[in-house]
Amino acid sequence: MSQPTTHAPSDAPDSGWRRHLAPARARMPGVLICITIALATTFIADHYGGPTLLYALLFGMTLHFLSEQGPCLLGVEFAARTILRLGVALLGVRITLEQVAELGIGPVVTVVAGVILTIVAGGVLARLLGLRNDLGLLTGGSVAICGASAALALSAAMPRNEVAERNTILTVVGVTTLSTAAMVLYPLLVGALELSDTQAGIFLGGTIHDVAQVVGAGYMISDETGDISTFVKLLRVAMLVPAVMVFMLLFRRARMAEGGADGAKVPMFPSFLIAFVVLVLINSLGVIPPVIVEGMTDLSRWCLVTAIAALGIKTSFQKLAVVGWKPVILMIAETLFLLGLVLVCLYTGIAEW
């Protein structure tokens, strides 16, 4: 007579571990693909030049088929959302309150006015071009604050819909391309306008989109210009905190509808934004050793490159092709608006108060 088959109870210790490990194992293939793209594109950018984020985006888009089905899907989603937010939070170690205070009131007024007015201009221009208002706000915020990093952070605070990821990809491609062009053209404009080193630093730091391009353009002119442009740029990065807060409040109703009727499911401020602010405050106290700051900065960069690779995988060329030329015109107009605004502040003396 055969013995009855026995089964381990569902609450056995190993079954609990398996429940926790299963999601991580399911995400691993997709995450590894995104990390591999990040490693490859970083190597190319470091050895041959060019914007790492743009490379990661384009490489990811060639692997779009991985996002449709198969073992990589969960990992790509995880990288595009969770790893992205971790990278944004770690940006806080690049900023201190002392850096902001050293600039004086003039650059602060210039930066604050530039961020607010460029975001508003983005929304107005989007409507004039017949585009969605959220695309105008996203591109305006990216141009005004810190390029691709701002695009990723602001999009994380906006509701997820059928065009959200496409808008993010468009914005990253646009601001990265424009920022690279600005790094080459704006130093020539500085010479043509005969700006002093201080004025050049305020101009470059207040207008170029991405941090890396600001540093490259600034030190191309002089060490003083490079230092000032970097500080002004970090002030613009600091504006990411209030900008994300405003976006969270502005889109809160849409996010509540997305998450259900229960408003408790949608926090007032996301955890990555709180972590960003906390890191800024801790870093301002000077208690974080420089080696740790450098390590966290590198980790933030790796997280953002990995996340943009995931966003590239989730986006197809066909979806981008249907958008047309209007978003390109929108981002060029926003860039020119910010350029003109900063020049007005310089020539009126506001930027040097």
Short mmCIF file of C-alpha atoms in Angstrom, two decimals:
data_model
loop_
_atom_site.label_atom_id
_atom_site.label_comp_id
_atom_site.label_asym_id
_atom_site.label_seq_id
_atom_site.Cartn_x
_atom_site.Cartn_y
_atom_site.Cartn_z
CA MET A 1 0.00 0.00 0.00
CA SER A 2 1.50 3.32 -1.04
CA GLN A 3 2.15 6.01 1.51
CA PRO A 4 0.24 9.30 1.16
CA THR A 5 2.22 12.14 -0.34
CA THR A 6 3.05 14.91 2.12
CA HIS A 7 3.70 18.57 1.27
CA ALA A 8 5.62 21.19 3.18
CA PRO A 9 3.29 23.74 4.77
CA SER A 10 2.96 26.98 2.86
CA ASP A 11 4.34 28.96 5.79
CA ALA A 12 7.60 27.00 5.95
CA PRO A 13 10.67 29.24 6.37
CA ASP A 14 12.11 28.46 2.91
CA SER A 15 8.82 29.30 1.17
CA GLY A 16 8.93 32.79 2.65
CA TRP A 17 12.44 33.33 1.33
CA ARG A 18 11.34 32.10 -2.07
CA ARG A 19 8.48 34.57 -2.18
CA HIS A 20 10.91 37.44 -1.51
CA LEU A 21 13.58 36.20 -3.92
CA ALA A 22 11.25 35.38 -6.79
CA PRO A 23 10.56 39.00 -7.87
CA ALA A 24 14.28 39.84 -7.70
CA ARG A 25 15.15 36.83 -9.82
CA ALA A 26 12.46 37.74 -12.34
CA ARG A 27 13.85 41.27 -12.67
CA MET A 28 17.48 40.22 -12.99
CA PRO A 29 17.67 39.57 -16.78
CA GLY A 30 16.19 42.94 -17.71
CA VAL A 31 18.30 44.85 -15.18
CA LEU A 32 21.47 43.13 -16.42
CA ILE A 33 20.64 44.10 -20.00
CA CYS A 34 20.26 47.76 -18.95
CA ILE A 35 23.51 47.68 -16.95
CA THR A 36 25.33 46.15 -19.92
CA ILE A 37 24.11 48.99 -22.15
CA ALA A 38 25.22 51.51 -19.51
CA LEU A 39 28.71 49.97 -19.36
CA ALA A 40 29.08 49.88 -23.14
CA THR A 41 27.89 53.44 -23.75
CA THR A 42 29.96 54.86 -20.89
CA PHE A 43 33.05 53.21 -22.38
CA ILE A 44 32.29 54.70 -25.79
CA ALA A 45 31.64 58.18 -24.38
CA ASP A 46 34.79 58.13 -22.21
CA HIS A 47 37.08 56.97 -25.02
CA TYR A 48 35.54 58.60 -28.09
CA GLY A 49 33.53 61.52 -26.68
CA GLY A 50 29.86 62.37 -26.89
CA PRO A 51 26.88 62.35 -24.49
CA THR A 52 26.59 59.09 -22.54
CA LEU A 53 22.85 59.42 -21.92
CA LEU A 54 22.11 59.88 -25.61
CA TYR A 55 24.19 56.83 -26.49
CA ALA A 56 22.42 54.74 -23.85
CA LEU A 57 19.05 55.89 -25.14
CA LEU A 58 19.82 55.01 -28.76
CA PHE A 59 21.38 51.66 -27.86
CA GLY A 60 18.33 50.82 -25.78
CA MET A 61 15.94 51.69 -28.60
CA THR A 62 17.62 49.11 -30.85
CA LEU A 63 16.54 46.46 -28.31
CA HIS A 64 12.91 47.55 -28.13
CA PHE A 65 11.72 43.99 -28.84
CA LEU A 66 12.85 42.99 -25.31
CA SER A 67 10.12 45.16 -23.78
CA GLU A 68 7.24 43.50 -25.62
CA GLN A 69 7.41 40.12 -23.91
CA GLY A 70 9.86 37.64 -22.41
CA PRO A 71 12.10 37.41 -19.34
CA CYS A 72 13.50 40.96 -19.59
CA LEU A 73 10.20 42.83 -19.26
CA LEU A 74 10.03 43.07 -15.45
CA GLY A 75 13.67 44.12 -15.13
CA VAL A 76 13.34 46.86 -17.75
CA GLU A 77 10.30 48.25 -15.92
CA PHE A 78 12.22 48.15 -12.62
CA ALA A 79 15.19 50.00 -14.11
CA ALA A 80 13.00 52.63 -15.78
CA ARG A 81 11.19 53.43 -12.53
CA THR A 82 12.98 52.40 -9.31
CA ILE A 83 16.60 52.73 -10.45
CA LEU A 84 15.69 56.06 -12.05
CA ARG A 85 14.35 57.44 -8.76
CA LEU A 86 17.42 56.21 -6.88
CA GLY A 87 19.66 58.06 -9.32
CA VAL A 88 17.67 61.28 -8.96
CA ALA A 89 17.76 61.06 -5.16
CA LEU A 90 21.55 60.67 -5.15
CA LEU A 91 21.94 63.90 -7.13
CA GLY A 92 21.54 65.66 -3.78
CA VAL A 93 25.17 64.98 -2.83
CA ARG A 94 26.31 67.34 -5.58
CA ILE A 95 24.79 70.42 -3.94
CA THR A 96 25.39 72.33 -0.71
CA LEU A 97 23.61 75.37 0.68
CA GLU A 98 26.99 77.12 0.96
CA GLN A 99 27.50 76.88 -2.80
CA VAL A 100 24.17 78.57 -3.35
CA ALA A 101 24.91 81.32 -0.82
CA GLU A 102 28.33 82.11 -2.35
CA LEU A 103 26.80 83.14 -5.64
CA GLY A 104 25.12 86.26 -4.31
CA ILE A 105 21.60 87.48 -4.95
CA GLY A 106 22.03 88.36 -8.65
CA PRO A 107 22.68 84.87 -10.04
CA VAL A 108 20.00 83.49 -7.72
CA VAL A 109 17.40 85.92 -9.11
CA THR A 110 18.52 85.14 -12.66
CA VAL A 111 18.28 81.38 -12.14
CA VAL A 112 14.94 81.46 -10.33
CA ALA A 113 13.41 83.76 -12.96
CA GLY A 114 14.86 81.63 -15.75
CA VAL A 115 13.43 78.40 -14.36
CA ILE A 116 9.95 79.76 -13.63
CA LEU A 117 9.53 81.74 -16.84
CA THR A 118 10.96 79.02 -19.10
CA ILE A 119 8.57 76.40 -17.67
CA VAL A 120 5.64 78.79 -18.13
CA ALA A 121 6.84 79.61 -21.64
CA GLY A 122 7.03 75.89 -22.39
CA GLY A 123 3.39 75.41 -21.45
CA VAL A 124 2.28 78.43 -23.51
CA LEU A 125 4.34 77.47 -26.56
CA ALA A 126 3.05 73.89 -26.44
CA ARG A 127 -0.52 75.15 -26.65
CA LEU A 128 0.33 77.48 -29.52
CA LEU A 129 1.85 74.56 -31.40
CA GLY A 130 -1.13 72.33 -30.69
CA LEU A 131 0.84 70.00 -28.37
CA ARG A 132 -0.11 68.59 -24.98
CA ASN A 133 0.41 70.94 -22.05
CA ASP A 134 2.31 68.30 -20.05
CA LEU A 135 4.89 68.00 -22.86
CA GLY A 136 5.45 71.76 -22.74
CA LEU A 137 5.94 71.72 -18.98
CA LEU A 138 8.29 68.75 -19.16
CA THR A 139 10.47 70.20 -21.92
CA GLY A 140 10.42 73.65 -20.29
CA GLY A 141 11.56 72.20 -16.97
CA SER A 142 14.29 70.17 -18.65
CA VAL A 143 15.64 73.15 -20.58
CA ALA A 144 15.42 75.42 -17.54
CA ILE A 145 16.95 73.14 -14.89
CA CYS A 146 19.42 70.42 -15.84
CA GLY A 147 18.58 68.77 -19.12
CA ALA A 148 18.17 65.00 -19.25
CA SER A 149 18.41 64.54 -15.47
CA ALA A 150 15.56 67.02 -14.95
CA ALA A 151 13.51 65.29 -17.66
CA LEU A 152 13.82 62.00 -15.81
CA ALA A 153 13.06 63.52 -12.40
CA LEU A 154 10.08 65.58 -13.56
CA SER A 155 8.60 62.72 -15.57
CA ALA A 156 8.77 60.55 -12.44
CA ALA A 157 6.50 63.09 -10.71
CA MET A 158 4.00 63.17 -13.58
CA PRO A 159 1.17 60.69 -14.20
CA ARG A 160 1.88 57.65 -16.35
CA ASN A 161 -0.24 57.57 -19.50
CA GLU A 162 -0.07 56.37 -23.08
CA VAL A 163 2.36 59.13 -24.16
CA ALA A 164 4.34 59.78 -20.95
CA GLU A 165 7.35 57.63 -21.79
CA ARG A 166 7.41 58.84 -25.39
CA ASN A 167 7.44 62.45 -24.16
CA THR A 168 10.30 61.65 -21.79
CA ILE A 169 12.35 60.08 -24.58
CA LEU A 170 11.69 63.02 -26.91
CA THR A 171 12.73 65.45 -24.21
CA VAL A 172 15.94 63.58 -23.36
CA VAL A 173 16.96 63.38 -27.02
CA GLY A 174 16.11 67.03 -27.65
CA VAL A 175 17.79 68.61 -24.63
CA THR A 176 20.88 66.40 -24.93
CA THR A 177 21.35 67.35 -28.57
CA LEU A 178 20.74 71.05 -27.91
CA SER A 179 23.06 70.99 -24.90
CA THR A 180 25.87 69.48 -26.96
CA ALA A 181 25.38 72.13 -29.63
CA ALA A 182 25.34 74.86 -26.98
CA MET A 183 28.64 73.63 -25.51
CA VAL A 184 30.27 74.34 -28.88
CA LEU A 185 28.40 77.50 -29.93
CA TYR A 186 27.96 79.42 -26.66
CA PRO A 187 31.71 79.97 -25.97
CA LEU A 188 31.90 81.53 -29.45
CA LEU A 189 28.97 83.76 -28.51
CA VAL A 190 30.78 84.75 -25.30
CA GLY A 191 33.72 85.97 -27.39
CA ALA A 192 31.47 87.81 -29.83
CA LEU A 193 29.65 89.59 -26.99
CA GLU A 194 32.96 90.32 -25.18
CA LEU A 195 31.69 89.09 -21.83
CA SER A 196 34.00 89.10 -18.81
CA ASP A 197 34.96 85.83 -17.14
CA THR A 198 32.35 86.38 -14.44
CA GLN A 199 29.64 87.27 -16.94
CA ALA A 200 30.63 84.31 -19.11
CA GLY A 201 30.33 81.97 -16.13
CA ILE A 202 26.85 83.24 -15.29
CA PHE A 203 25.82 83.06 -18.94
CA LEU A 204 27.06 79.52 -19.56
CA GLY A 205 25.86 78.17 -16.22
CA GLY A 206 22.48 79.81 -16.68
CA THR A 207 21.76 78.65 -20.23
CA ILE A 208 23.39 75.29 -21.12
CA HIS A 209 21.16 72.36 -20.26
CA ASP A 210 23.38 69.54 -18.91
CA VAL A 211 26.01 69.78 -16.17
CA ALA A 212 28.76 68.04 -18.15
CA GLN A 213 28.38 70.45 -21.07
CA VAL A 214 28.43 73.45 -18.73
CA VAL A 215 31.71 72.27 -17.21
CA GLY A 216 33.20 71.63 -20.65
CA ALA A 217 32.20 75.02 -22.03
CA GLY A 218 33.21 76.95 -18.89
CA TYR A 219 36.73 75.60 -18.51
CA MET A 220 37.18 75.97 -22.27
CA ILE A 221 37.29 79.74 -21.61
CA SER A 222 39.11 80.01 -18.24
CA ASP A 223 39.33 78.44 -14.78
CA GLU A 224 37.36 81.34 -13.26
CA THR A 225 34.62 81.01 -15.85
CA GLY A 226 34.53 77.26 -15.27
CA ASP A 227 34.17 77.63 -11.50
CA ILE A 228 31.40 80.26 -11.74
CA SER A 229 29.49 78.42 -14.46
CA THR A 230 29.59 75.22 -12.40
CA PHE A 231 28.22 76.95 -9.30
CA VAL A 232 25.45 78.65 -11.28
CA LYS A 233 24.58 75.33 -12.86
CA LEU A 234 24.41 73.63 -9.47
CA LEU A 235 22.00 76.34 -8.38
CA ARG A 236 19.79 75.42 -11.33
CA VAL A 237 20.05 71.76 -10.28
CA ALA A 238 18.91 72.80 -6.79
CA MET A 239 15.76 74.23 -8.38
CA LEU A 240 14.82 70.64 -9.20
CA VAL A 241 13.43 70.25 -5.67
CA PRO A 242 10.77 73.01 -5.80
CA ALA A 243 10.04 72.16 -9.45
CA VAL A 244 9.28 68.51 -8.66
CA MET A 245 7.17 69.61 -5.68
CA VAL A 246 5.12 71.91 -7.92
CA PHE A 247 4.74 69.16 -10.53
CA MET A 248 3.59 66.73 -7.83
CA LEU A 249 0.91 69.19 -6.69
CA LEU A 250 -0.05 70.17 -10.22
CA PHE A 251 -0.53 66.59 -11.39
CA ARG A 252 -1.75 65.16 -8.09
CA ARG A 253 -5.36 64.82 -9.23
CA ALA A 254 -4.33 62.96 -12.38
CA ARG A 255 -2.04 60.67 -10.37
CA MET A 256 -4.83 59.97 -7.90
CA ALA A 257 -7.11 59.00 -10.77
CA GLU A 258 -4.36 56.78 -12.10
CA GLY A 259 -3.84 55.07 -8.74
CA GLY A 260 -7.50 54.79 -7.86
CA ALA A 261 -9.94 56.77 -5.79
CA ASP A 262 -7.94 56.32 -2.62
CA GLY A 263 -5.78 59.41 -2.32
CA ALA A 264 -3.62 57.71 0.31
CA LYS A 265 -2.06 55.65 -2.45
CA VAL A 266 -0.48 58.76 -3.93
CA PRO A 267 1.92 60.48 -1.47
CA MET A 268 2.13 64.25 -1.46
CA PHE A 269 5.90 64.08 -2.09
CA PRO A 270 7.69 60.98 -3.37
CA SER A 271 10.38 59.29 -1.32
CA PHE A 272 13.09 60.05 -3.90
CA LEU A 273 12.43 63.79 -3.54
CA ILE A 274 12.61 63.59 0.25
CA ALA A 275 15.88 61.66 -0.04
CA PHE A 276 17.23 64.33 -2.42
CA VAL A 277 16.51 67.13 0.08
CA VAL A 278 17.94 65.15 3.01
CA LEU A 279 21.18 64.50 1.10
CA VAL A 280 21.50 68.19 0.23
CA LEU A 281 21.12 69.14 3.90
CA ILE A 282 23.54 66.46 5.12
CA ASN A 283 26.09 67.37 2.47
CA SER A 284 25.77 71.03 3.47
CA LEU A 285 26.90 70.11 7.00
CA GLY A 286 30.16 68.74 5.61
CA VAL A 287 29.85 65.43 7.44
CA ILE A 288 30.03 63.28 4.30
CA PRO A 289 33.67 62.45 3.41
CA PRO A 290 34.70 63.57 -0.09
CA VAL A 291 35.37 59.98 -1.15
CA ILE A 292 31.79 59.05 -0.22
CA VAL A 293 30.42 62.07 -2.09
CA GLU A 294 32.40 61.06 -5.16
CA GLY A 295 31.20 57.47 -4.88
CA MET A 296 27.55 58.48 -4.51
CA THR A 297 27.87 60.89 -7.44
CA ASP A 298 29.24 58.08 -9.60
CA LEU A 299 26.46 55.76 -8.42
CA SER A 300 23.88 58.41 -9.32
CA ARG A 301 25.35 58.71 -12.81
CA TRP A 302 25.31 54.94 -13.29
CA CYS A 303 21.70 54.73 -12.11
CA LEU A 304 20.61 57.45 -14.55
CA VAL A 305 22.45 55.84 -17.48
CA THR A 306 20.90 52.46 -16.62
CA ALA A 307 17.45 54.03 -16.35
CA ILE A 308 17.72 55.86 -19.67
CA ALA A 309 18.80 52.59 -21.31
CA ALA A 310 15.61 51.03 -19.94
CA LEU A 311 13.51 53.91 -21.25
CA GLY A 312 15.15 53.44 -24.63
CA ILE A 313 14.26 49.75 -24.64
CA LYS A 314 10.63 50.66 -23.88
CA THR A 315 10.40 53.10 -26.80
CA SER A 316 10.31 52.35 -30.53
CA PHE A 317 11.40 54.50 -33.46
CA GLN A 318 7.89 54.13 -34.90
CA LYS A 319 6.33 55.83 -31.88
CA LEU A 320 8.78 58.73 -32.15
CA ALA A 321 8.24 59.11 -35.88
CA VAL A 322 4.53 59.90 -35.51
CA VAL A 323 5.20 62.94 -33.31
CA GLY A 324 6.56 65.16 -36.07
CA TRP A 325 8.62 68.33 -35.98
CA LYS A 326 6.62 70.36 -33.45
CA PRO A 327 8.37 69.09 -30.28
CA VAL A 328 11.72 69.97 -31.87
CA ILE A 329 10.53 73.51 -32.59
CA LEU A 330 9.20 73.68 -29.02
CA MET A 331 12.56 72.81 -27.39
CA ILE A 332 14.51 75.12 -29.70
CA ALA A 333 12.13 77.98 -28.84
CA GLU A 334 12.49 77.27 -25.10
CA THR A 335 16.28 77.23 -25.43
CA LEU A 336 16.29 80.56 -27.26
CA PHE A 337 13.88 82.02 -24.69
CA LEU A 338 16.21 81.07 -21.82
CA LEU A 339 19.22 82.38 -23.76
CA GLY A 340 17.55 85.77 -24.29
CA LEU A 341 16.35 86.00 -20.70
CA VAL A 342 19.82 85.41 -19.22
CA LEU A 343 21.37 87.94 -21.62
CA VAL A 344 18.79 90.52 -20.56
CA CYS A 345 19.68 89.90 -16.91
CA LEU A 346 23.37 90.33 -17.72
CA TYR A 347 23.02 93.54 -19.72
CA THR A 348 20.66 95.12 -17.19
CA GLY A 349 23.03 94.23 -14.33
CA ILE A 350 20.50 92.03 -12.52
CA ALA A 351 22.73 88.94 -12.79
CA GLU A 352 25.63 90.71 -11.02
CA TRP A 353 23.85 92.21 -8.01
#
